[in-house]
Coordinates of C-alpha atoms and ligand atoms in Angstrom, one line a residue:
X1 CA -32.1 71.4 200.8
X2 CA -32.3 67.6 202.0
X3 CA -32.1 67.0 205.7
X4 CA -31.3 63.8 207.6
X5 CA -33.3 65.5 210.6
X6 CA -36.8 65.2 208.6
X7 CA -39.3 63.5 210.6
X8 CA -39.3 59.3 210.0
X9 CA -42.6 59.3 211.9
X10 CA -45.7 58.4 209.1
X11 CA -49.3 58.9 210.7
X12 CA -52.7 57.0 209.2
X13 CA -55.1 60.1 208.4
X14 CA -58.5 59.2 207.5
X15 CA -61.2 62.1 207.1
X16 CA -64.2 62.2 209.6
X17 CA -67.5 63.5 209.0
X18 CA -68.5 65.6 211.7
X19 CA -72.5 64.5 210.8
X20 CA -72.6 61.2 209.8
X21 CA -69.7 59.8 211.0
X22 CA -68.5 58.0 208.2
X23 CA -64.8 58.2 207.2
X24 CA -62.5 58.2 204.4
X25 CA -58.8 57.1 203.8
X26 CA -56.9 60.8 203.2
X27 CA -55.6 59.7 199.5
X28 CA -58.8 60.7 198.1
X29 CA -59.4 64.3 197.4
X30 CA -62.3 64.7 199.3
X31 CA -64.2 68.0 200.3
X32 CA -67.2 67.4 202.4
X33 CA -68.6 64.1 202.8
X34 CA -70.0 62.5 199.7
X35 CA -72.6 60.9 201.7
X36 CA -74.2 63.5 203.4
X37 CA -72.2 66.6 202.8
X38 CA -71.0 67.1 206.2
X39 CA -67.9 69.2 207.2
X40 CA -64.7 66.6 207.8
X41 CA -61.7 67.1 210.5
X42 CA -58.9 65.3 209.6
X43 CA -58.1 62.4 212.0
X44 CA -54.4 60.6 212.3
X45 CA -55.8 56.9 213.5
X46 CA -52.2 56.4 215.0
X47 CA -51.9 58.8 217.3
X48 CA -51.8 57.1 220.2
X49 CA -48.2 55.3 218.8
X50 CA -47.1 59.4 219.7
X51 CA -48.1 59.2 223.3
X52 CA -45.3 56.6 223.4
X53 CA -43.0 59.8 223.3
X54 CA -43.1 61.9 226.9
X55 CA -43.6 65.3 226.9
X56 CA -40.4 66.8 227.7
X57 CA -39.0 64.5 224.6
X58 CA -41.3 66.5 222.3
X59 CA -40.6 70.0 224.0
X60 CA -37.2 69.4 223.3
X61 CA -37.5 67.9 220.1
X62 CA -39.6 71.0 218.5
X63 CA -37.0 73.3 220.6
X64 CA -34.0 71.9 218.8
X65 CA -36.0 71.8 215.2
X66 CA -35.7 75.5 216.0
X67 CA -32.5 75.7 214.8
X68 CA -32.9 73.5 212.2
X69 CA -31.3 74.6 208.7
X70 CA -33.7 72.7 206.8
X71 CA -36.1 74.5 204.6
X72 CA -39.0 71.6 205.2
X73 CA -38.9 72.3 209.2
X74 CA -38.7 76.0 209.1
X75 CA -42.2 77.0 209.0
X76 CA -45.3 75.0 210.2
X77 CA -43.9 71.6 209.4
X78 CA -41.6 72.5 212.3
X79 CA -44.3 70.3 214.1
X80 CA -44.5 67.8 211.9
X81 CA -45.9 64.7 213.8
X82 CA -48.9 66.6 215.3
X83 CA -50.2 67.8 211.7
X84 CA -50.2 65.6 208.8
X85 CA -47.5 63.2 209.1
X86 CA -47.9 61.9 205.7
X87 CA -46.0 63.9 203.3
X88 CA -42.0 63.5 202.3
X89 CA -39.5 66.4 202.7
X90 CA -39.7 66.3 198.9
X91 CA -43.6 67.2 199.4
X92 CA -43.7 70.4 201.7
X93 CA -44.0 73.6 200.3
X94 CA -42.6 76.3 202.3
X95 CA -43.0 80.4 201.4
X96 CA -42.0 81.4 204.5
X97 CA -45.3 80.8 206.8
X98 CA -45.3 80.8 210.3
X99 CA -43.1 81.2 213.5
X100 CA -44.3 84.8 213.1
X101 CA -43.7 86.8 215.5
X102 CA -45.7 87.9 219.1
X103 CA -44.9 91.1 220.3
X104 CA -45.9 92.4 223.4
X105 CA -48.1 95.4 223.4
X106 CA -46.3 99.0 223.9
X107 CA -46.4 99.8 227.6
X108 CA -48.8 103.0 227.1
X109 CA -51.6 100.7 225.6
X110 CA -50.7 97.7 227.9
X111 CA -51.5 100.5 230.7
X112 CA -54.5 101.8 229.0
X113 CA -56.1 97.9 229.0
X114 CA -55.0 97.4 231.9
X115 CA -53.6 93.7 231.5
X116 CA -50.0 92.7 229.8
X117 CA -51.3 91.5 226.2
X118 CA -49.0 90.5 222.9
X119 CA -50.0 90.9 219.3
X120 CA -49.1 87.8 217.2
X121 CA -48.5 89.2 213.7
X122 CA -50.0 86.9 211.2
X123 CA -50.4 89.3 208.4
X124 CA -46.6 89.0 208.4
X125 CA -47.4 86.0 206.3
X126 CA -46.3 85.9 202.6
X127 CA -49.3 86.6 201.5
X128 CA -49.9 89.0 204.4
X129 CA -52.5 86.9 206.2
X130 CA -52.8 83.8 208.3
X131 CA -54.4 81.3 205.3
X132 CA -51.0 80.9 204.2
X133 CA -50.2 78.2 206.9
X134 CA -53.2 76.4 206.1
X135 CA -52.5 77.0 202.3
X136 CA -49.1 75.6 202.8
X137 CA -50.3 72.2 204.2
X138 CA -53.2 72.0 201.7
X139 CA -50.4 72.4 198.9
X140 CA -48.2 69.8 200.5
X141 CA -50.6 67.6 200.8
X142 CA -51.8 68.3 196.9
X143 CA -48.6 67.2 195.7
X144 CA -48.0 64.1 197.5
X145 CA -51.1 63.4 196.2
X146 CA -50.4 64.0 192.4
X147 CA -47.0 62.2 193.3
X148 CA -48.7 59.5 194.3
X149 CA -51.7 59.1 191.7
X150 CA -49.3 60.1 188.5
X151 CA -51.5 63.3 188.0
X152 CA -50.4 65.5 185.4
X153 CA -52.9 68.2 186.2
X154 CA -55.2 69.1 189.1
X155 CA -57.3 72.7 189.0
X156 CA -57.1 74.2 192.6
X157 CA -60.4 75.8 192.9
X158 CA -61.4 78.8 195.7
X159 CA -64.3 81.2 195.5
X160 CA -63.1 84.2 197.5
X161 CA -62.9 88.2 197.3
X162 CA -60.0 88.4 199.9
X163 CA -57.5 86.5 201.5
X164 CA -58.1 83.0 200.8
X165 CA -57.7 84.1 197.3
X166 CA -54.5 85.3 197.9
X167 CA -52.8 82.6 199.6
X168 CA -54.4 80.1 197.2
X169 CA -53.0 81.8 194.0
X170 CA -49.7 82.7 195.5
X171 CA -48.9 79.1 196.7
X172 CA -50.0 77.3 193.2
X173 CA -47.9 80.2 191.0
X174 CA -45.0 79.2 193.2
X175 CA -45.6 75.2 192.9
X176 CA -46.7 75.1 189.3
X177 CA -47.2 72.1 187.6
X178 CA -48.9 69.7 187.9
X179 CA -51.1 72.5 190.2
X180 CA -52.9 75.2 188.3
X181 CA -55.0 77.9 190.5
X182 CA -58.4 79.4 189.3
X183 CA -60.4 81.8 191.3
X184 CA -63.8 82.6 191.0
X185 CA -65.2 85.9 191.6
X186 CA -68.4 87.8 191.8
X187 CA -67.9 90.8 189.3
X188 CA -67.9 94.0 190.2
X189 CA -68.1 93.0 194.1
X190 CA -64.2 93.5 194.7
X191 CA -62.0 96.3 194.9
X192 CA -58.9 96.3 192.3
X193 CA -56.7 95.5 195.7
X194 CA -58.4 92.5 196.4
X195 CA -57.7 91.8 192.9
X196 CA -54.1 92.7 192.8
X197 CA -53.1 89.4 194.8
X198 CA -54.4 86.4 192.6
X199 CA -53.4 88.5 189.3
X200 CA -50.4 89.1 190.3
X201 CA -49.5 85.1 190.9
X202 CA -50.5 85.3 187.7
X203 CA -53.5 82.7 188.3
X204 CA -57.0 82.9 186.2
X205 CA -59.5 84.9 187.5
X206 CA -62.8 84.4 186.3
X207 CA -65.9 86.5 186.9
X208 CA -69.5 85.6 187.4
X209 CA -72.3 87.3 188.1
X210 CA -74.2 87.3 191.2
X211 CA -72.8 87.7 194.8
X212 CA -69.9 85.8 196.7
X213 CA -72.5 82.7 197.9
X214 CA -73.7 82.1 194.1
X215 CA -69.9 81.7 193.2
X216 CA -69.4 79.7 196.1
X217 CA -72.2 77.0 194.8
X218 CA -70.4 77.3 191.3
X219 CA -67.4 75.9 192.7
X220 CA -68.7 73.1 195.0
X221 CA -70.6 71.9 191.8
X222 CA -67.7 71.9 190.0
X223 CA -66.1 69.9 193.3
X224 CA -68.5 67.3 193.5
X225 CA -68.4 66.4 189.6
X226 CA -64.7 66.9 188.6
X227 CA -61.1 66.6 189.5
X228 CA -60.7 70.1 191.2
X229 CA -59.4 70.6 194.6
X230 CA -61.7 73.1 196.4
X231 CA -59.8 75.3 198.7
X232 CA -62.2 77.1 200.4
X233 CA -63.1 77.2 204.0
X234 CA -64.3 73.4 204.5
X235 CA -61.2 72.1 203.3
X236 CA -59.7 70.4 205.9
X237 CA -56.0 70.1 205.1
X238 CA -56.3 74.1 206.0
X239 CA -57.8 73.3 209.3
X240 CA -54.1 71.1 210.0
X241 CA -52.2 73.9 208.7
X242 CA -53.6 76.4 210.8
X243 CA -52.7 74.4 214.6
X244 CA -49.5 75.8 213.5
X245 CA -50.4 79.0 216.0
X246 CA -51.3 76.9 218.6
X247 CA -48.2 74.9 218.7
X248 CA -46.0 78.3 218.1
X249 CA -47.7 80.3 221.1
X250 CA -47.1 77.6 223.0
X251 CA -43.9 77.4 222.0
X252 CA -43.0 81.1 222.3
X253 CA -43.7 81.0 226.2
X254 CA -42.0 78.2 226.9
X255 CA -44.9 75.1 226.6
X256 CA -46.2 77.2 229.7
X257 CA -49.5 78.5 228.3
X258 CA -51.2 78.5 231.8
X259 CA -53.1 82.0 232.4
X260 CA -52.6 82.7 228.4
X261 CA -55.9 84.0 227.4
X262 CA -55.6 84.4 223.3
X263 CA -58.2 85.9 221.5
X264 CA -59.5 84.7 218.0
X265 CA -61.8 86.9 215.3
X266 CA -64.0 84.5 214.3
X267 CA -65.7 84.2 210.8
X268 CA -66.0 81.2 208.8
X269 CA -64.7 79.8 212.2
X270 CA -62.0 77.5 210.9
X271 CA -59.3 79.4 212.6
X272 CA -60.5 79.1 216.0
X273 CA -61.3 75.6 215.4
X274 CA -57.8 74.6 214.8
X275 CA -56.5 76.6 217.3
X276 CA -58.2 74.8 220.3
X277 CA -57.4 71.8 218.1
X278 CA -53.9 71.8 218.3
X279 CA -53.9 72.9 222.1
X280 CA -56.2 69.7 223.0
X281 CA -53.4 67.7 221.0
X282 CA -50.3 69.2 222.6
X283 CA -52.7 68.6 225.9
X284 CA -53.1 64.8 225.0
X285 CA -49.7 64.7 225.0
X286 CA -48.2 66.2 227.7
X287 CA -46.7 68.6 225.5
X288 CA -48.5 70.9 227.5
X289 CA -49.7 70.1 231.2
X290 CA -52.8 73.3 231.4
X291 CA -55.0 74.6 228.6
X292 CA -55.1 78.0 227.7
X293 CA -58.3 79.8 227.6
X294 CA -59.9 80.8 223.9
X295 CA -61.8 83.9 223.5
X296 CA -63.9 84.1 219.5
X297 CA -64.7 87.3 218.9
X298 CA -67.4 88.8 216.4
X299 CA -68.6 91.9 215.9
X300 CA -72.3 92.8 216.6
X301 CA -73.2 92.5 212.4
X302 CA -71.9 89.2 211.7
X303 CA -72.2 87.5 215.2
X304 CA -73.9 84.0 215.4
X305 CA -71.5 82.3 217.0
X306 CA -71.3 84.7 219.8
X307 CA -75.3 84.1 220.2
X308 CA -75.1 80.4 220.2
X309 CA -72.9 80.5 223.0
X310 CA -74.4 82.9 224.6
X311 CA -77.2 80.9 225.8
X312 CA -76.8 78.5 228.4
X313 CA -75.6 75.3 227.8
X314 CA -78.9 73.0 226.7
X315 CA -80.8 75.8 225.4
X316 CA -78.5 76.4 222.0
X317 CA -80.5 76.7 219.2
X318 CA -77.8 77.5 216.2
X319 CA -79.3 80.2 214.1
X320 CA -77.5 81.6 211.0
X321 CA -77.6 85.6 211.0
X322 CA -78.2 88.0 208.5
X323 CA -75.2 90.0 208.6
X324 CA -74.6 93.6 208.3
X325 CA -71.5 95.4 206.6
X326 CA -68.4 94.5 208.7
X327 CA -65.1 96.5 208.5
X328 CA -63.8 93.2 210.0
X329 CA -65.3 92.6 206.6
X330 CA -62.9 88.8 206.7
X331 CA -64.7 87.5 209.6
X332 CA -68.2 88.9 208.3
X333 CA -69.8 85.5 207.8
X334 CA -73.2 84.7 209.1
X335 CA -73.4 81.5 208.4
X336 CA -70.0 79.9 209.6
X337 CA -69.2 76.8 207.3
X338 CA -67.2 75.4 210.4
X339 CA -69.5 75.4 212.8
X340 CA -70.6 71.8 213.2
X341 CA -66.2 72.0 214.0
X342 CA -66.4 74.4 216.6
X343 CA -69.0 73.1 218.5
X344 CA -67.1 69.4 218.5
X345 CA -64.0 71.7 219.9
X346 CA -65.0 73.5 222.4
X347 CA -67.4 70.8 224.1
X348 CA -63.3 69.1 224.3
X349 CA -61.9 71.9 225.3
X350 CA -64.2 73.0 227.7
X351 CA -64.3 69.1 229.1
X352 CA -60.8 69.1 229.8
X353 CA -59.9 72.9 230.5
X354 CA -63.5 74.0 232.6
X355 CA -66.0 76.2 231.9
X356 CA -63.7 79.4 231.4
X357 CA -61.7 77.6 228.9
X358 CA -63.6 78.4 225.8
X359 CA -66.2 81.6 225.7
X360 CA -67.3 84.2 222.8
X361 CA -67.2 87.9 223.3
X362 CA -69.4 90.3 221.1
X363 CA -68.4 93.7 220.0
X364 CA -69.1 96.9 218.0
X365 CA -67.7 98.5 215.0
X366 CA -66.7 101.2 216.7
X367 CA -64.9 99.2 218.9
X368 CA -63.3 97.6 216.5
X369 CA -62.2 100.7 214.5
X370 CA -61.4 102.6 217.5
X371 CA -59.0 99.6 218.5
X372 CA -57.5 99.1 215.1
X373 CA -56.3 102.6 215.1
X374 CA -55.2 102.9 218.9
X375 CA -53.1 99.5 218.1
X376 CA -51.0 101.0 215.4
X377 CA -50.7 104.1 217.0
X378 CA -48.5 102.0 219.2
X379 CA -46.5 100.2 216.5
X380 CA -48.5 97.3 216.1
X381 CA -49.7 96.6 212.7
X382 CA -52.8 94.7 213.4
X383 CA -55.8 94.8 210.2
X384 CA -59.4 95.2 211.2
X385 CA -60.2 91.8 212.8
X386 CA -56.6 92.3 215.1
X387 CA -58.3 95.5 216.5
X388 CA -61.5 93.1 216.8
X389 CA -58.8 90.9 218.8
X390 CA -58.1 94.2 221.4
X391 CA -61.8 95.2 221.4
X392 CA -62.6 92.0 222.2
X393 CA -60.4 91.9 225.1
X394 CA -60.9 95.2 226.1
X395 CA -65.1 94.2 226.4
X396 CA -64.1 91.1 228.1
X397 CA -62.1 92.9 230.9
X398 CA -65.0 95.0 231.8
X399 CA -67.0 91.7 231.9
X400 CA -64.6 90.5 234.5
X401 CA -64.0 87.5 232.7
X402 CA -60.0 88.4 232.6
X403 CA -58.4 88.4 236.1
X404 CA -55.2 91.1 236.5
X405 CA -52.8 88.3 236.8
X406 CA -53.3 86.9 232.9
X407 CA -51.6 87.5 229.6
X408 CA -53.5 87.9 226.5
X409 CA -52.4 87.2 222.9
X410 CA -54.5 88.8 220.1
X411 CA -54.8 87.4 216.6
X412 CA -53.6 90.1 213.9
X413 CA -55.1 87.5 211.3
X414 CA -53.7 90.0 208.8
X415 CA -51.7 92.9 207.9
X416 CA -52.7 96.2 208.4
X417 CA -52.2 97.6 204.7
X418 CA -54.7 94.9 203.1
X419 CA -57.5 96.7 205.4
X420 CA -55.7 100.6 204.8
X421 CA -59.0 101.6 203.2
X422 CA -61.0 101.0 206.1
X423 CA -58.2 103.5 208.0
X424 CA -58.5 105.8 205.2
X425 CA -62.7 105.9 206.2
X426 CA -62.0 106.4 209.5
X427 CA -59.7 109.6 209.1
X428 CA -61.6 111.0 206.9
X429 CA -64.7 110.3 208.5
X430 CA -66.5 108.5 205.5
X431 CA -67.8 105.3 206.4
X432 CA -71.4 104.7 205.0
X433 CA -73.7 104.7 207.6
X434 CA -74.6 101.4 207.9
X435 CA -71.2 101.0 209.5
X436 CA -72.2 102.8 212.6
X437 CA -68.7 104.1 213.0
X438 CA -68.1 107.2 213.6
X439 CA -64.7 108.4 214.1
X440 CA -62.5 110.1 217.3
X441 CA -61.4 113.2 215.8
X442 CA -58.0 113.2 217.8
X443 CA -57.4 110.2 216.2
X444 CA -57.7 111.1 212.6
X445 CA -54.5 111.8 210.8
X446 CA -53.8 113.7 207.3
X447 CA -51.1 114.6 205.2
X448 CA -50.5 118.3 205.2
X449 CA -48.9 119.8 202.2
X450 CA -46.6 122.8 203.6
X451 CA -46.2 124.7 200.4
X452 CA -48.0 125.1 197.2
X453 CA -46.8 123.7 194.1
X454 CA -45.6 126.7 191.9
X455 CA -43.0 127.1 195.5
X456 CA -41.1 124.2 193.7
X457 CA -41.2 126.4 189.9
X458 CA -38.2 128.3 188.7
X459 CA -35.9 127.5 192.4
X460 CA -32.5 125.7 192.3
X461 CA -32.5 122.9 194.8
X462 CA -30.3 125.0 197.5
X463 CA -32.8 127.6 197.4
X464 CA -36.1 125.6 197.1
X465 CA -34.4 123.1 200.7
X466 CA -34.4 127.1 202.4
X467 CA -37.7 127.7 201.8
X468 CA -38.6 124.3 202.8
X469 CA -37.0 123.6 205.1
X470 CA -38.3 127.3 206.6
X471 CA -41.6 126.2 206.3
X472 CA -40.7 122.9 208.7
X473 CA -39.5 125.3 211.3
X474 CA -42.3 127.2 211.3
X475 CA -44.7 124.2 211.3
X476 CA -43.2 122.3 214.3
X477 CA -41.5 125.3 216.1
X478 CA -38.4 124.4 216.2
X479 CA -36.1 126.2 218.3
X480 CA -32.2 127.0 216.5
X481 CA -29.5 124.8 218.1
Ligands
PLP1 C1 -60.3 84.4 207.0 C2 -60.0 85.5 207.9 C3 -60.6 85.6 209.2 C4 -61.7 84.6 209.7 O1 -61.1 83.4 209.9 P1 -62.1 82.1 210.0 O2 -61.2 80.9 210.0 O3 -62.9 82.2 208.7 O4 -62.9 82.2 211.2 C5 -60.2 86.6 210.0 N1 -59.3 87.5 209.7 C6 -58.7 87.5 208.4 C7 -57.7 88.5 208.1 C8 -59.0 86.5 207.5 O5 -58.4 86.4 206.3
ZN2 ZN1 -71.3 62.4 206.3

């Protein structure tokens, strides 16, 4: 549906190698830096024509695009102007990403942390994760580019066992031509769930041998030499997409974010990076008038980041890690492609928001498993790297570092039934050992099965729901009315 309402507003984005500097007008599909292979972050050169507009204006503005009936606003384009003003309404692809929802924690397990906290469910996604908001800006942005260069056909490319995957293949199946989706995988490395997502969309799957990095060098080949958009990780028009949460958590309290502490899992690290990037532009603004404070958070197998900043400032060395199996197995990266990224983000973040504003916490599997399960216990439906989130904040209250009189929101990057077999491990107390996670038998839950199967054989249905139904009765003691 058209819409008079659509932004009018056209930025200048150029792409800006983090190493070398250089830059690059943002009609070329570019993927790292063709002279020195850097990481880029995508830079709109006219952003200082939107400090013309106060504050309060944009406040009100985003407030009353809300209500907007207008299928191009209703997800992450809602802020339009601070992302990548370049594409027409025509352009955006929309699935349903974004303004998902934050819901504070039950009050038992608000008690039991001891400081109010909120869940913000990204797995509530379409493709039940957050990569679909930067999927859905990289997919814009791919079709104002084909628009605009008369391509008939460009190959979206993504190396991935998990959730990139998904949201990669999910947004080209719905966008079709001129877009076609191929997906590269390690054979025999993934489980027939991770599968089920990219075969379902009905894109190509093709299998190599060798692990996840040797497919991963397949595809950036294939990058550098032909006409194939590369959607993993160091893509930057996913980094845009993905200040979407920023701008809707800051939305959601009311542009107030002061004492919000909101806690990232932290992997590849391009989530956290665009996080603190959209605060620091809402900031510039005076969207915002405080920063909030970021928390990454990595478990103690996959945790580099967390040792970089660790050390004081001026003694960093950055160090990739050798990582160790994960059951926040989507943030189990030990070396982060976003790094250079981070480090440019938080050295602006902490500049303008102080020393507390940006800080890593380190935790364990257990804590992470332990925290997964108490969470949905609760009725939240956080995956693996959303208990990482409560861990994480649980570890950082015993630190001190949160004071009584913040409010923490937790990352549930994903939904809790793309991670079910790491559940299933933990109530039936199977992880390998290399895991170190071993479970709290209270916890564990099972199906019991309250008759045997010949108890269905040769019984109408009125007799077979007595029988039944007795065997409830006797199971939960219920007492006759
Ligand atoms: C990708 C992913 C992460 C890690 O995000 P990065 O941007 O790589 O740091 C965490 N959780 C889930 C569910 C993911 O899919
Ligand atoms: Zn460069």
């Amino acid at each position: 549906m058209h819409n008079s309402d659509f932004p009018t507003y056209r930025g200048h984005m150029e792409y800006v190698c983090l190493s070398c500097g250089q830059r690059y007008p943002a009609d070329s599909l570019l993927y790292t830096c063709p002279q020195c292979g850097g990481v880029f972050l995508l830079e709109n050169t006219d952003f200082a024509h939107l400090r013309t507009t106060d504050g309060p204006t944009w406040r009100k503005r985003f407030d009353s695009r809300a209500a907007a009936r207008s299928t191009a606003l209703r997800g992450i384009f809602r802020y339009y102007e601070l992302m990548a003003p370049l594409m027409d309404e025509e352009d955006i692809v929309y699935l349903g990403e974004g303004i998902t929802p934050i819901v504070e924690a039950a009050a038992p397990l608000r008690d039991q942390v001891g400081v109010p906290f909120a869940y913000k469910n990204d797995g509530q996604n379409p493709s039940a994760s957050f990569k679909d908001r930067g999927m859905a800006c990289a997919f814009s942005y791919l079709k104002w580019l084909c628009r605009r260069n008369d391509w008939e056909e460009v190959l979206t490319v993504c190396a991935s066992t998990g959730d990139t995957s998904a949201a990669a293949a999910l947004y080209a199946s719905y966008v079709g031509a001129p877009l076609k989706s191929v997906v590269l995988l390690p054979h025999g490395k993934v489980t027939p769930q991770q599968l089920s997502q990219p075969l379902g969309s009905g894109a190509t799957v093709l299998e190599l041998p060798g692990v996840f990095d040797d497919c991963m060098k397949v595809v950036e080949l294939l990058a550098e030499n032909y006409r194939v958009a590369l959607l993993n990780s160091k893509n930057s028009w996913r980094i845009l997409g993905q200040e979407s949460y920023a701008y809707e958590v800051a939305q959601w309290y009311n542009w107030d974010v002061d004492r919000l502490c909101l806690f990232v899992p932290v992997g590849n690290a391009g989530n956290i990076t665009a996080i603190m990037s959209g605060f620091l532009k809402m900031y510039d603004l005076g969207i915002i008038t405080t920063l909030p404070r970021i928390f990454g958070v990595q478990s103690s197998h996959a945790d580099p980041v967390y040792r970089y900043y660790a050390a004081p400032e001026g003694e960093r060395v950055w160090q990739p890690v050798d990582v160790r199996p994960s059951v926040a197995q989507a943030a189990m990266i030990g070396n982060p492609v976003s790094m250079p990224r981070v480090r440019r983000l938080a050295e602006r973040f902490v500049e303008a928001g102080g020393e507390r504003a940006f800080q890593v916490v380190q935790v364990t599997e257990q804590q992470i498993m332990d925290a997964m399960i108490e969470a949905n216990r609760h009725g939240h439906i956080a995956c693996t790297q959303g208990g990482e989130c409560l861990a994480g904040l649980r570890n950082a209250r015993r630190l001190g570092l949160v004071g009584d009189n913040e409010h923490a929101v937790l990352d549930a990057t994903a939904h809790a039934l793309k991670f079910a077999g790491f559940q299933e491990m933990y109530f039936t107390d199977a992880f390998p050992p290399a895991y170190e996670v071993q479970p709290d038998v209270r916890l564990a839950n099972a199906p019991e099965l309250l008759l045997p199967q010949e108890a269905r054989e040769g019984r109408d249905v009125a007799e077979f729901a007595r029988l039944g139904a007795e065997a409830v009765v006797k199971r939960l003691g219920l007492a006759r009315r």
